[in-house]
């Protein structure tokens, strides 16, 4: 199962995992659509569509009256929420799967250790 398949299973979108992980990795919680688009190699229209859904869920919001210096590029910020840590963990799992190094821990094995 590749990253896009995992994304579809957990988020209902083939690109949501990569986008959420990129947002989660922004150092101060602020980001722009072009920055995320570059990080995940997707068009800004794809990023914008998902941000609209994340905004509806109150997981991200546009910072009022804030743009990147010297531009009209809007700045967004993420809310404090466990979904961001989950996105980073799932993104790492997808990379491990791609590299063939993923080794799941099973509940029955954990209970018997």
Coordinates of C-alpha atoms in Angstrom, one line a residue:
X1 CA 0.0 0.0 0.0
X2 CA 1.5 3.3 -1.1
X3 CA 1.2 6.8 0.4
X4 CA -1.7 7.8 -1.7
X5 CA -3.6 4.6 -0.9
X6 CA -3.0 5.2 2.9
X7 CA -4.2 8.7 2.4
X8 CA -7.4 7.5 0.7
X9 CA -8.1 5.0 3.5
X10 CA -7.6 7.5 6.4
X11 CA -8.6 10.8 4.8
X12 CA -10.8 10.0 1.8
X13 CA -8.4 11.8 -0.5
X14 CA -5.2 10.6 -2.3
X15 CA -3.3 13.8 -1.5
X16 CA -4.6 14.7 1.9
X17 CA -1.9 12.8 3.9
X18 CA 1.0 14.6 2.1
X19 CA -0.7 18.0 2.5
X20 CA -1.5 17.4 6.1
X21 CA 2.0 16.3 6.9
X22 CA 3.5 19.3 5.1
X23 CA 1.2 21.6 7.2
X24 CA 2.0 19.7 10.4
X25 CA 5.8 20.2 9.7
X26 CA 5.5 24.0 9.5
X27 CA 7.7 25.2 12.4
X28 CA 5.5 27.9 13.9
X29 CA 2.1 26.5 12.6
X30 CA 1.9 29.2 9.9
X31 CA 2.1 28.3 6.2
X32 CA 1.2 29.5 2.7
X33 CA -0.5 27.6 -0.1
X34 CA 2.5 28.0 -2.5
X35 CA 4.8 26.6 0.3
X36 CA 2.7 23.5 0.8
X37 CA 2.3 23.1 -3.0
X38 CA 6.1 23.1 -3.4
X39 CA 6.6 20.7 -0.5
X40 CA 4.2 18.1 -2.0
X41 CA 4.6 18.8 -5.7
X42 CA 0.9 19.5 -6.3
X43 CA -0.9 22.4 -7.9
X44 CA -2.1 25.2 -5.6
X45 CA -5.7 24.4 -6.6
X46 CA -5.4 21.0 -5.0
X47 CA -4.0 22.5 -1.8
X48 CA -6.7 25.2 -1.8
X49 CA -9.5 22.6 -2.1
X50 CA -8.3 20.6 0.9
X51 CA -7.6 23.8 3.0
X52 CA -11.3 24.7 2.5
X53 CA -12.3 21.3 4.0
X54 CA -9.8 21.7 6.8
X55 CA -11.1 25.2 7.5
X56 CA -14.6 23.9 7.8
X57 CA -13.4 21.5 10.4
X58 CA -11.6 24.4 12.2
X59 CA -8.2 22.7 11.8
X60 CA -6.7 25.6 9.8
X61 CA -7.6 29.3 9.3
X62 CA -6.4 32.2 7.2
X63 CA -4.7 34.8 9.3
X64 CA -6.6 38.1 9.0
X65 CA -4.7 40.9 7.2
X66 CA -1.5 38.9 7.1
X67 CA 0.3 38.2 3.8
X68 CA 3.8 37.3 2.9
X69 CA 6.0 40.5 2.9
X70 CA 5.8 42.2 -0.5
X71 CA 3.1 39.9 -1.8
X72 CA -0.6 39.2 -1.7
X73 CA 0.0 35.6 -0.7
X74 CA -2.2 34.8 2.3
X75 CA -0.8 33.2 5.4
X76 CA -2.7 30.4 7.1
X77 CA -2.2 28.7 10.5
X78 CA -3.0 25.3 11.9
X79 CA -5.0 24.7 15.1
X80 CA -3.5 22.7 17.9
X81 CA -5.0 19.3 17.3
X82 CA -3.8 15.7 17.5
X83 CA -4.5 15.2 13.7
X84 CA -1.2 16.9 12.9
X85 CA 0.9 14.4 14.9
X86 CA -1.1 11.6 13.4
X87 CA -0.4 12.9 9.9
X88 CA 3.4 13.0 10.6
X89 CA 3.3 9.5 12.0
X90 CA 1.3 8.1 9.1
X91 CA 3.5 9.9 6.6
X92 CA 6.5 8.2 8.1
X93 CA 4.7 4.9 8.0
X94 CA 4.0 5.4 4.3
X95 CA 7.7 6.1 3.7
X96 CA 8.7 3.0 5.6
X97 CA 6.2 0.9 3.5
X98 CA 7.7 2.4 0.3
X99 CA 11.2 1.5 1.5
X100 CA 10.1 -2.0 2.6
X101 CA 11.0 -1.4 6.2
X102 CA 7.6 -1.1 7.7
X103 CA 7.0 -3.7 10.5
X104 CA 3.6 -3.3 12.2
X105 CA 3.2 -4.0 15.9
X106 CA 0.1 -6.2 16.5
X107 CA -2.0 -5.8 19.6
X108 CA -1.8 -9.5 20.5
X109 CA 2.0 -9.4 20.4
X110 CA 2.1 -6.3 22.6
X111 CA -0.3 -8.0 25.1
X112 CA 2.0 -11.1 25.4
X113 CA 5.3 -9.3 25.8

